[in-house]
Amino acid sequence: MYQVVHSKWEVIVNRERCKGCEICINACPQENLSLSKNVNSQGYHYVEFSEVGKKGECTGCKICWWVCPEYAILEVRRIEKTDNGS
Amino acid sequence: MGAKAIAEAAVRSGLEAYFGYPITPSSEIMENISVLYGEKRYPWFKVFLQSASEIESVNMLFGAGAAGYVSMTATSGPGLSLMAEGISYAYASEVPFLIIDVNRGGPGLGNVAPEQSDISFVLNSLGHGGVKPIVLAPHTVQESMEHVHKGFELAFTYRIPVIMLTDALIVHMYDTVEWEPPYIVKPKVEWAARGRNYGPRHIINSIYLDPPELKGNKEKLLQKQKEIDKIAESECFMCYDDLDVLYIAIGISARISKEAVLKLRKKGVKAGLFRPITLSPLDKNSILKYSSHAEKIVSVEMNEGQLAQEIMRITRKDVEVLPYLGGYIPDVEEVAEAWK
Amino acid sequence: MEVKQFSSIFENGVTTYCPGCEHGLLLKFIGMALDELGITEKAIMVGSVGCSTLAYKFLNVDYVQAPHGRAPAIMSAIKLLEKDKVVFGIQGDGDALSIGIAELIHAANRGIPITVFMYNNMVFGMTGGQMAPTTPEGMKTTTTPFGRDIKQMGPPLDACKILSSFPQISYLKRVVITPKPIFTKDRVMYSSKEAMDSYKAVLNAFKTQLMEGFSFVEFIGTCNVNWKMSILDSKKYVHEVGVKVYPPALCRDAFGVEKK
């Protein structure tokens, strides 16, 4: 048996699809999403995810995933680290 | 009746879907087909539907063709005008179907008497962007039946809309026919949009936003047109030697002109009749061959001279037009007189 | 860890829509619904003319490109011949209600089991923001520079009202797909309820088709570029003006798919 020692949420962003409309940035209650300074191949500033936002960690509410019109936010998923290292 | 013969020929040739909108003088084809729908002898005849307009029928044909089904409709001049949009899209996205154009008097509402005034419209560009469908021109009821079968066959071989240009007289004519279809047209349609079904994806599309892509598609269509040019077919009736007069006609005018030619031959006048069987592609080699031996060329048409224009463009010779306008039918005596 | 992929959405497919437009949201939901119901392999998409034309670059299903407004006719023909397939079309408001209203009405009246998704952004989007039959009163477009005059142009067309008079329609719904902006003390937030409702409507429309019924869903969305508004203003406009002209409603649910 192993124990979950660390568990947190993560937002997977497809940079190429993102058009920087900022809807998800506004929608995030924890303000974990922000616009990158870099641009993708289409010339848009894309969205970046940081684990800790202005108001705390990502809670996995998936609002960003629901409102993203480009399907650039591919998945909001839970990452679990266990004491056996996996 | 011609309409009944066409209906029988279509269903026996493997017609799977008919979408139509009534318009005189083509309605009889639709009526005769509706009777055959649902018969146990023809299990392949799946759909018969009366649409809300010609625009809807041509788009239903587009849908059926895109899904790889043998489909057709019958219409007349005003309906063909409405269908031009759909035919252009179908030509660009390589969707096959058969349209029977039962020519009536035009332009505008015109009348419902036979005319041959859609020739220029059908041949030059049936829709925007340069459209050249295959055009067949039968001159008897018997040939109409054969052409329906041929139309299905050509449409699927070349993935192109096929127009059968006929007139109110042939469709309403009673004639003896003898015909069994050589086989049922059942095309192989691995390109058809019937769902991915765990295989590759099928796209029936006519939008190419990038100029190189559109250029590629147009070149592909032109290449296909060159292949199609090889199927050009024509008949030259009594063209044995140097001719005093070469008549040129299609459809019912051709049938009448044949009588005139026979009459002149009895008198000792060397007359012949050139009749394009496929109006597009036009059999250029034959027309050049026969016209070069002819003293005089007379085009017998039920319009102001649309076929003559096409022939002049190829032969660069003067073509005399014997026009019959407004629904009048060529008279054998008059046609024969025109040789002088 | 692998990212979950939808079999009906291209892995690298990029939509052709302007930033902030909800048309892409609709495509995403269609892809998700196709996957959830397991009908990707037998789906045939019919595109119309307008912004929906290029949907085939995003959704990986069979595709037929219809002439302007004629998608319902093509869908009907395909469905009649391929009865066990799922046939759906994406149309815009100009496509479905202006040039193609005859085809839409007749397909709906026949009740052929097809699904029509109409994205209503109240203008002609692809041609550059001209007035559509659905443009609300007073809205400025490139062809109505002083706002739409109801006396001359008539009131905006209401697709659900028109279609609810046909008895053979099985599922008829209007939803707002635009996320609602919520103004808090220090910032603006968006709600995800509209998006979730829209996804449910897409799902139910497909379920209705699988139960042999005609389904039509109208999505009220934005076109911020042609409305000449910021993304936030356009979303505000939909929730302040748009929903008053086009209130979301379930007009017909013959098979009760909504309750299940």
XYZ file of C-alpha atoms in Angstrom:
686
model
C 0.000 0.000 0.000
C 1.053 3.524 -0.616
C -0.164 6.806 0.651
C -1.018 9.936 -1.249
C 1.387 12.493 0.073
C 0.723 15.231 -2.364
C -2.312 16.010 -4.490
C -3.072 19.004 -6.602
C -4.934 20.131 -9.724
C -3.393 21.085 -12.974
C -4.718 22.744 -16.127
C -3.368 21.476 -19.443
C -3.235 24.194 -22.111
C -2.713 23.619 -25.817
C -0.667 26.689 -26.661
C -1.218 26.441 -30.404
C -4.984 26.501 -30.110
C -5.103 29.402 -27.664
C -6.063 32.767 -29.113
C -5.595 34.788 -25.946
C -9.221 35.885 -25.580
C -8.728 35.964 -21.804
C -12.140 34.498 -21.024
C -10.603 31.730 -18.926
C -8.320 34.186 -17.179
C -11.343 36.157 -16.060
C -13.331 33.056 -15.304
C -10.784 31.534 -12.921
C -11.899 32.223 -9.335
C -8.393 31.603 -7.988
C -6.644 33.593 -10.699
C -4.314 30.755 -11.598
C -4.285 31.582 -15.274
C -2.395 34.413 -16.894
C -1.385 35.576 -20.348
C 2.105 34.613 -21.423
C 4.543 37.181 -22.723
C 5.414 34.773 -25.525
C 3.325 34.167 -28.626
C 2.386 30.964 -30.408
C 2.810 30.258 -34.121
C -0.449 32.073 -34.898
C 0.848 35.182 -33.189
C -1.388 35.080 -30.154
C -0.277 35.459 -26.566
C -1.296 32.199 -24.992
C -2.556 31.329 -21.544
C -0.259 29.912 -18.911
C -1.171 28.008 -15.801
C 0.531 28.534 -12.504
C -0.158 26.164 -9.634
C -0.646 28.887 -7.105
C -2.725 31.879 -8.093
C -3.376 35.169 -6.394
C -6.132 33.605 -4.346
C -4.654 30.204 -3.728
C -4.259 26.836 -5.379
C -6.373 25.531 -8.288
C -9.498 23.909 -6.909
C -10.362 21.955 -10.064
C -13.666 23.750 -10.652
C -13.231 23.366 -14.467
C -14.916 26.679 -15.244
C -11.983 27.562 -17.516
C -12.455 24.285 -19.372
C -16.161 24.919 -19.903
C -15.837 28.476 -21.155
C -12.776 28.063 -23.410
C -14.161 28.498 -26.965
C -11.069 27.158 -28.683
C -10.711 23.878 -26.798
C -7.267 25.161 -25.857
C -7.767 24.064 -22.281
C -7.554 20.365 -22.918
C -8.068 18.995 -19.469
C -8.267 19.913 -15.815
C -6.916 16.949 -13.901
C -5.694 15.860 -10.553
C -2.075 14.985 -10.034
C -1.342 12.682 -7.158
C 2.058 11.919 -5.867
C 2.452 8.894 -3.676
C 5.145 7.956 -1.226
C 6.361 5.178 -3.496
C 7.366 7.790 -5.965
C 4.804 7.199 -8.724
C -45.029 7.711 -73.853
C -41.488 9.038 -73.707
C -41.870 9.995 -70.056
C -42.953 6.478 -69.112
C -40.070 4.986 -71.047
C -37.607 7.284 -69.296
C -39.098 6.425 -65.899
C -38.895 2.685 -66.572
C -35.373 2.978 -67.920
C -34.220 4.956 -64.901
C -35.572 2.549 -62.337
C -34.387 -0.529 -64.240
C -30.941 1.022 -64.561
C -30.579 1.170 -60.811
C -32.087 4.493 -59.741
C -31.887 4.728 -55.962
C -33.332 8.152 -55.262
C -35.598 10.529 -57.124
C -36.177 14.087 -55.947
C -38.372 16.241 -58.101
C -40.533 19.286 -58.375
C -43.348 19.414 -60.885
C -42.871 21.606 -63.931
C -44.562 21.278 -67.291
C -43.563 19.546 -69.540
C -41.384 17.308 -67.340
C -43.946 16.377 -64.682
C -44.963 13.165 -66.442
C -41.528 11.685 -65.765
C -41.984 12.312 -62.052
C -45.523 10.925 -62.103
C -44.430 7.774 -63.876
C -41.545 7.264 -61.471
C -43.789 7.743 -58.431
C -45.818 4.742 -59.588
C -42.723 2.560 -59.695
C -41.590 3.569 -56.225
C -42.150 0.838 -53.673
C -42.505 -1.985 -56.196
C -40.959 -5.225 -55.024
C -39.219 -5.700 -58.359
C -37.048 -2.701 -57.634
C -35.707 -3.104 -54.105
C -32.857 -0.683 -54.859
C -35.260 2.233 -55.410
C -35.082 3.640 -51.887
C -36.366 7.190 -51.918
C -38.934 9.136 -53.883
C -39.612 12.631 -52.609
C -41.403 15.659 -53.947
C -39.327 18.608 -52.880
C -40.394 22.165 -52.173
C -38.586 23.768 -55.091
C -36.043 23.016 -57.770
C -33.424 24.491 -55.468
C -34.303 21.908 -52.884
C -34.387 19.065 -55.410
C -30.945 19.811 -56.799
C -29.542 19.991 -53.288
C -31.189 16.722 -52.392
C -29.539 15.256 -55.474
C -26.308 16.764 -54.180
C -26.833 15.027 -50.844
C -27.679 11.703 -52.456
C -24.733 11.984 -54.825
C -22.387 12.935 -51.999
C -23.462 9.797 -50.179
C -22.799 7.804 -53.363
C -26.331 6.973 -54.466
C -27.662 6.902 -58.017
C -30.120 9.782 -58.171
C -31.882 11.885 -60.737
C -34.521 14.503 -61.346
C -36.423 15.861 -64.318
C -37.041 19.527 -64.863
C -37.509 22.163 -67.517
C -35.917 25.499 -68.377
C -37.061 27.682 -65.454
C -36.247 24.877 -63.037
C -32.821 24.387 -64.568
C -32.084 28.064 -63.983
C -32.747 27.552 -60.287
C -30.634 24.420 -60.258
C -27.615 26.178 -61.729
C -26.309 27.009 -58.252
C -26.426 23.426 -57.073
C -24.928 22.119 -60.315
C -21.993 24.496 -59.938
C -21.328 23.276 -56.397
C -21.721 19.666 -57.480
C -19.329 20.154 -60.386
C -16.735 21.697 -58.086
C -17.059 19.042 -55.394
C -17.370 16.204 -57.946
C -20.807 14.954 -57.010
C -22.558 12.749 -59.592
C -26.239 12.878 -60.519
C -28.462 13.011 -63.588
C -30.778 15.859 -64.518
C -33.223 15.476 -67.380
C -33.954 18.845 -68.904
C -37.207 18.681 -70.845
C -36.787 21.793 -72.895
C -39.727 24.162 -73.145
C -40.211 27.548 -74.745
C -38.241 30.389 -73.218
C -36.926 32.786 -72.060
C -38.839 33.684 -68.926
C -41.996 31.747 -68.412
C -42.202 31.297 -72.200
C -44.623 28.520 -72.958
C -44.841 24.773 -72.504
C -44.373 23.886 -76.161
C -41.151 22.154 -77.230
C -38.093 24.261 -77.945
C -34.342 23.727 -77.891
C -33.383 27.024 -76.373
C -31.378 25.778 -73.371
C -28.425 24.671 -75.496
C -26.266 27.740 -74.917
C -27.057 27.793 -71.208
C -26.181 24.160 -70.726
C -23.090 24.144 -72.913
C -21.382 27.379 -72.033
C -21.583 27.539 -68.272
C -24.287 25.906 -66.237
C -23.658 27.920 -63.075
C -21.042 30.335 -61.836
C -17.314 29.802 -62.077
C -17.149 27.856 -65.336
C -19.119 24.624 -65.261
C -19.048 22.017 -68.017
C -21.244 19.055 -67.230
C -21.657 16.129 -69.611
C -24.663 16.773 -71.862
C -26.481 14.005 -73.697
C -28.963 14.655 -76.495
C -31.221 11.749 -77.458
C -33.404 12.050 -80.566
C -35.854 9.192 -80.045
C -37.672 7.597 -77.154
C -35.514 4.514 -77.580
C -32.364 6.557 -77.331
C -33.703 8.440 -74.288
C -33.893 5.133 -72.446
C -30.355 4.240 -73.401
C -29.129 7.670 -72.408
C -30.591 7.440 -68.928
C -28.508 4.333 -68.342
C -25.498 5.928 -69.956
C -26.042 9.084 -67.892
C -25.848 7.183 -64.594
C -22.800 5.348 -65.810
C -20.960 8.487 -66.944
C -21.928 10.461 -63.842
C -20.282 7.942 -61.557
C -17.339 7.152 -63.824
C -16.290 10.779 -63.945
C -17.979 12.039 -60.755
C -19.769 14.816 -62.577
C -23.341 16.068 -63.004
C -24.858 14.811 -66.261
C -27.611 16.654 -68.102
C -29.862 14.858 -70.560
C -31.173 17.516 -72.895
C -34.458 16.506 -74.418
C -37.610 18.342 -75.397
C -41.306 18.298 -74.713
C -42.004 16.450 -77.949
C -39.815 13.415 -77.252
C -41.046 13.138 -73.689
C -44.691 13.213 -74.797
C -44.269 11.068 -77.865
C -45.647 7.539 -78.205
C -43.193 5.187 -79.802
C -42.336 1.508 -79.851
C -39.284 0.687 -77.818
C -37.350 -2.432 -77.116
C -34.762 -2.249 -74.438
C -33.406 -4.215 -71.519
C -30.729 -2.529 -69.467
C -27.399 -4.305 -69.983
C -26.815 -4.193 -66.220
C -27.828 -2.255 -63.144
C -25.574 0.714 -62.454
C -24.055 0.041 -59.046
C -21.057 2.272 -58.682
C -18.132 1.746 -56.364
C -18.184 4.696 -54.026
C -15.354 4.509 -51.535
C -15.171 8.322 -51.755
C -18.775 8.852 -50.621
C -19.615 10.549 -47.327
C -21.379 7.760 -45.472
C -19.632 8.146 -42.149
C -16.026 7.383 -41.312
C -16.862 3.879 -40.210
C -13.400 3.229 -38.728
C -11.787 4.146 -42.023
C -10.469 7.320 -43.568
C -12.500 10.465 -43.603
C -14.518 11.596 -46.646
C -14.821 15.239 -47.550
C -17.140 16.531 -50.266
C -16.050 20.120 -50.480
C -15.883 23.027 -52.872
C -14.227 25.678 -50.708
C -10.524 26.283 -51.192
C -9.590 29.544 -49.551
C -5.942 29.456 -50.591
C -5.341 30.295 -54.267
C -2.873 27.392 -54.746
C -5.464 24.947 -53.429
C -8.207 26.262 -55.688
C -5.830 26.294 -58.626
C -5.033 22.672 -57.892
C -8.703 21.759 -57.831
C -9.422 23.598 -61.077
C -6.492 21.898 -62.766
C -7.801 18.573 -61.562
C -11.202 19.357 -63.065
C -9.619 20.453 -66.341
C -7.599 17.264 -66.474
C -10.822 15.346 -65.977
C -12.398 17.367 -68.776
C -9.664 16.157 -71.105
C -10.525 12.566 -70.207
C -14.184 13.329 -70.797
C -13.435 14.756 -74.250
C -12.562 11.228 -75.347
C -16.133 9.997 -74.929
C -17.489 12.440 -77.524
C -19.979 10.638 -79.731
C -21.866 11.613 -82.838
C -23.831 10.142 -85.703
C -23.593 11.151 -89.325
C -26.632 9.976 -91.242
C -26.092 9.386 -94.979
C -22.669 11.034 -95.001
C -21.215 8.859 -97.785
C -19.409 11.209 -100.102
C -19.027 14.874 -100.882
C -22.202 16.492 -99.663
C -24.351 19.135 -101.258
C -25.813 19.920 -97.907
C -24.988 18.873 -94.347
C -27.791 19.306 -91.889
C -26.972 19.710 -88.240
C -29.594 19.017 -85.595
C -30.236 17.416 -82.234
C -33.292 15.991 -80.533
C -36.580 16.014 -82.362
C -35.199 18.301 -85.099
C -32.682 15.590 -85.915
C -35.405 13.026 -86.260
C -37.341 15.275 -88.613
C -34.213 16.191 -90.536
C -33.521 12.508 -91.166
C -36.793 12.346 -93.062
C -35.781 15.381 -95.054
C -32.403 13.838 -95.865
C -34.052 10.643 -97.123
C -36.386 12.720 -99.260
C -33.502 14.656 -100.795
C -31.494 11.502 -101.438
C -34.439 10.105 -103.431
C -34.327 13.244 -105.549
C -30.609 12.745 -106.064
C -29.412 15.520 -103.774
C -26.409 14.489 -101.747
C -27.658 15.348 -98.294
C -26.483 14.207 -94.877
C -27.255 14.842 -91.250
C -24.742 15.350 -88.494
C -26.177 14.694 -85.068
C -24.141 15.126 -81.870
C -25.066 12.364 -79.427
C -23.023 13.917 -76.645
C -23.533 17.649 -76.907
C -20.803 18.231 -74.362
C -18.168 17.077 -75.127
C -18.885 17.887 -78.751
C -17.345 15.509 -81.289
C -15.030 18.087 -82.879
C -13.094 15.696 -85.118
C -16.196 14.314 -86.783
C -17.791 17.677 -87.349
C -14.588 18.987 -88.903
C -14.334 15.895 -91.102
C -17.893 15.998 -92.427
C -18.196 19.754 -92.731
C -15.048 19.947 -94.847
C -16.747 17.889 -97.573
C -20.007 19.818 -97.499
C -21.029 22.582 -99.884
C -23.453 24.056 -97.416
C -24.197 23.576 -93.746
C -27.711 24.085 -92.421
C -28.527 23.963 -88.735
C -32.118 22.982 -88.026
C -33.001 24.192 -84.571
C -35.965 25.097 -82.457
C -34.260 28.264 -81.291
C -32.526 31.264 -82.777
C -29.350 29.361 -83.679
C -27.566 28.305 -80.529
C -26.227 25.030 -81.908
C -25.095 26.799 -85.095
C -22.969 29.086 -82.930
C -21.182 26.128 -81.393
C -20.618 24.543 -84.800
C -19.344 27.808 -86.315
C -16.915 28.173 -83.461
C -15.383 24.804 -84.351
C -15.596 24.726 -88.148
C -15.062 28.453 -88.762
C -17.451 28.060 -91.688
C -20.736 29.763 -92.327
C -23.675 27.841 -90.970
C -27.126 28.736 -92.193
C -29.738 28.612 -89.463
C -33.235 27.325 -90.035
C -34.882 28.535 -86.857
C -38.213 27.433 -85.431
C -39.261 29.674 -82.601
C -41.923 29.746 -79.914
C -42.882 26.080 -80.042
C -43.124 25.488 -83.801
C -41.818 22.145 -84.976
C -39.588 21.735 -88.053
C -41.446 20.780 -91.172
C -39.937 18.067 -93.412
C -40.694 19.943 -96.627
C -39.235 23.170 -95.337
C -36.101 21.474 -94.089
C -35.642 19.726 -97.421
C -36.123 22.994 -99.291
C -33.331 24.606 -97.296
C -30.627 22.754 -99.241
C -30.786 25.149 -102.175
C 0.161 11.171 -18.119
C -1.705 11.180 -21.443
C -4.182 13.954 -22.126
C -7.655 12.664 -22.858
C -8.496 13.093 -26.539
C -11.834 13.178 -28.294
C -11.888 10.975 -31.368
C -14.031 13.516 -33.204
C -11.772 16.518 -32.595
C -8.463 16.880 -34.408
C -5.530 16.823 -32.068
C -3.978 19.831 -33.761
C -7.114 21.312 -35.265
C -7.324 25.040 -34.799
C -10.652 26.779 -35.261
C -10.813 29.609 -37.750
C -12.840 31.881 -35.498
C -11.928 35.225 -34.004
C -10.732 35.242 -30.404
C -13.653 35.166 -27.994
C -16.236 33.867 -30.472
C -18.393 31.077 -29.077
C -18.688 29.294 -32.400
C -15.682 27.247 -31.383
C -17.410 26.378 -28.133
C -20.281 24.916 -30.144
C -17.894 22.804 -32.230
C -16.194 21.580 -29.073
C -19.525 20.529 -27.575
C -20.546 18.759 -30.781
C -17.279 16.848 -30.719
C -17.742 15.960 -27.065
C -21.335 14.838 -27.597
C -20.390 12.680 -30.591
C -17.793 10.995 -28.428
C -20.021 10.558 -25.428
C -22.754 8.922 -27.498
C -20.209 6.880 -29.473
C -21.489 8.023 -32.861
C -18.352 9.604 -34.306
C -17.837 6.791 -36.791
C -21.294 7.089 -38.254
C -21.662 10.864 -38.170
C -21.955 12.972 -41.305
C -21.588 16.713 -40.905
C -23.126 19.097 -43.409
C -21.600 22.550 -43.381
C -23.304 25.640 -44.626
C -21.886 28.882 -45.952
C -20.633 31.308 -43.372
C -18.298 30.928 -40.432
C -19.463 27.329 -40.034
C -17.994 26.380 -43.428
C -14.553 25.733 -42.014
C -15.759 23.501 -39.184
C -14.345 20.512 -41.046
C -10.852 21.613 -40.134
C -11.707 21.099 -36.474
C -14.102 18.152 -36.352
C -12.847 14.842 -37.681
C -16.038 13.448 -39.211
C -17.335 12.992 -42.748
C -18.175 16.312 -44.284
C -20.365 17.630 -47.087
C -20.203 21.302 -47.986
C -23.630 22.674 -48.855
C -24.478 25.714 -50.962
C -25.620 28.793 -49.043
C -28.689 27.931 -46.977
C -29.298 24.502 -48.493
C -27.849 22.337 -45.750
C -31.227 20.990 -44.504
C -32.058 19.711 -48.016
C -28.741 17.886 -48.259
C -29.092 16.517 -44.748
C -32.589 15.239 -45.547
C -31.398 13.393 -48.644
C -28.446 11.793 -46.868
C -30.565 10.762 -43.901
C -33.288 9.251 -46.084
C -30.697 7.101 -47.849
C -28.477 6.348 -44.852
C -31.032 5.741 -42.147
C -28.676 4.362 -39.514
C -26.226 7.269 -39.725
C -26.250 10.447 -37.670
C -26.590 13.519 -39.867
C -26.165 16.972 -38.430
C -25.571 20.451 -39.743
C -24.191 23.679 -38.403
C -25.803 26.801 -39.770
C -25.633 30.466 -39.007
C -28.615 32.731 -38.553
C -28.168 34.362 -41.946
C -27.785 30.995 -43.626
C -30.714 29.308 -41.904
C -33.206 32.158 -41.601
C -32.456 34.411 -44.574
C -31.475 32.520 -47.699
C -32.251 29.022 -46.472
C -35.487 29.443 -44.561
C -37.479 27.480 -47.162
C -35.169 24.472 -46.935
C -35.168 24.620 -43.133
C -38.940 24.887 -42.874
C -39.603 22.044 -45.284
C -37.063 19.752 -43.663
C -38.623 20.544 -40.272
C -42.132 20.035 -41.566
C -41.230 16.611 -42.957
C -39.762 15.694 -39.596
C -36.830 13.840 -41.151
C -34.579 12.777 -38.232
C -31.735 15.221 -38.653
C -30.144 17.692 -36.273
C -29.700 21.365 -37.074
C -27.517 23.538 -34.864
C -28.006 27.218 -35.518
C -25.490 29.667 -34.168
C -27.287 32.993 -33.904
C -24.907 35.929 -33.582
C -27.460 38.413 -34.935
C -25.328 39.535 -37.905
C -23.789 38.093 -41.067
C -20.417 37.239 -39.611
C -18.236 36.015 -42.449
C -19.235 38.683 -44.953
C -18.281 41.433 -42.537
C -21.116 42.257 -40.184
C -24.128 43.097 -42.331
C -27.676 43.065 -41.008
C -29.232 39.622 -40.619
C -32.937 38.839 -40.228
C -32.157 38.263 -36.563
C -30.539 41.646 -35.889
C -32.275 43.258 -32.894
C -33.909 46.656 -33.119
C -31.467 49.526 -33.100
C -28.347 47.432 -33.596
C -25.788 49.134 -35.796
C -24.360 46.987 -38.561
C -22.467 47.819 -41.741
C -25.722 47.936 -43.718
C -27.777 49.602 -40.994
C -25.426 52.401 -39.926
C -28.186 54.141 -37.964
C -29.480 50.987 -36.317
C -32.061 48.502 -37.552
C -35.346 50.210 -38.304
C -38.185 47.907 -37.330
C -40.721 49.835 -39.404
C -38.803 49.219 -42.583
C -37.161 45.872 -41.877
C -39.664 44.252 -39.563
C -38.900 42.789 -36.169
C -36.096 40.194 -35.768
C -37.064 36.693 -36.886
C -37.606 34.208 -34.121
C -36.635 30.740 -35.348
C -38.128 28.890 -32.393
C -41.457 30.659 -32.775
C -41.588 29.839 -36.477
C -40.578 26.216 -36.034
C -42.790 25.523 -33.020
C -45.804 25.534 -35.353
C -44.600 22.329 -37.058
C -45.989 19.209 -35.402
C -43.266 16.803 -36.565
C -40.389 18.527 -34.801
C -39.303 16.469 -31.803
C -36.758 18.673 -30.067
C -36.685 22.440 -30.271
C -34.617 24.497 -27.906
C -32.970 27.860 -27.619
C -30.011 28.316 -25.324
C -27.518 31.069 -24.665
C -23.995 29.804 -25.267
C -22.249 32.992 -24.182
C -20.767 32.767 -20.668
C -22.472 35.323 -18.454
C -20.163 37.995 -17.084
C -20.470 38.441 -13.332
C -19.276 41.757 -11.981
C -17.727 41.562 -8.537
C -16.120 44.279 -6.485
C -12.664 44.092 -7.967
C -13.004 42.054 -11.143
C -15.173 40.379 -13.788
C -15.872 36.671 -13.734
C -17.654 34.335 -16.113
C -20.168 31.666 -15.230
C -19.972 28.199 -16.754
C -23.683 27.465 -16.477
C -24.509 28.644 -20.030
C -21.802 26.435 -21.490
C -23.018 23.417 -19.512
C -26.615 24.014 -20.626
C -25.487 24.313 -24.230
C -23.612 21.038 -24.024
C -26.708 19.377 -22.618
C -28.760 20.775 -25.488
C -26.287 19.402 -28.049
C -26.385 16.026 -26.342
C -30.185 15.969 -26.221
C -30.457 16.990 -29.848
C -28.347 13.992 -30.875
C -30.319 11.725 -28.559
C -33.511 12.903 -30.258
C -32.081 12.065 -33.655
C -31.158 8.586 -32.427
C -34.810 8.237 -31.397
C -35.871 9.181 -34.966
C -36.893 12.781 -34.419
C -36.029 16.127 -35.968
C -34.070 18.341 -33.601
C -33.197 22.006 -33.821
C -31.167 23.976 -31.325
C -30.549 27.704 -31.548
C -27.484 29.049 -29.772
C -27.411 32.739 -28.952
C -23.806 33.861 -29.204
C -21.619 36.829 -29.889
C -19.739 38.249 -32.830
C -17.622 40.787 -31.019
C -15.542 41.706 -34.070
C -18.507 42.625 -36.235
C -20.439 44.167 -33.368
C -17.310 46.284 -32.881
C -17.253 45.593 -29.165
C -14.683 44.216 -26.779
C -15.092 40.579 -25.808
C -16.493 41.556 -22.427
C -18.901 44.152 -23.879
C -20.232 41.686 -26.418
C -20.895 39.117 -23.706
C -22.623 41.802 -21.667
C -24.719 42.761 -24.703
C -25.947 39.190 -25.147
C -27.021 38.963 -21.533
C -28.586 42.410 -21.424
C -30.201 42.800 -24.865
C -29.895 39.434 -26.597
C -31.741 37.357 -24.026
C -34.628 39.840 -24.060
C -35.088 39.455 -27.823
C -34.345 35.731 -27.737
C -35.269 34.335 -24.332
C -33.873 30.826 -23.787
C -36.656 28.277 -23.870
C -37.405 24.632 -24.396
C -40.127 24.827 -27.031
C -40.558 21.122 -27.755
C -39.312 17.894 -26.239
C -41.457 15.128 -27.679
C -39.387 12.213 -26.366
C -38.658 13.694 -22.956
C -34.884 13.521 -23.450
C -34.480 16.583 -21.269
C -35.712 14.811 -18.138
C -33.672 11.635 -18.516
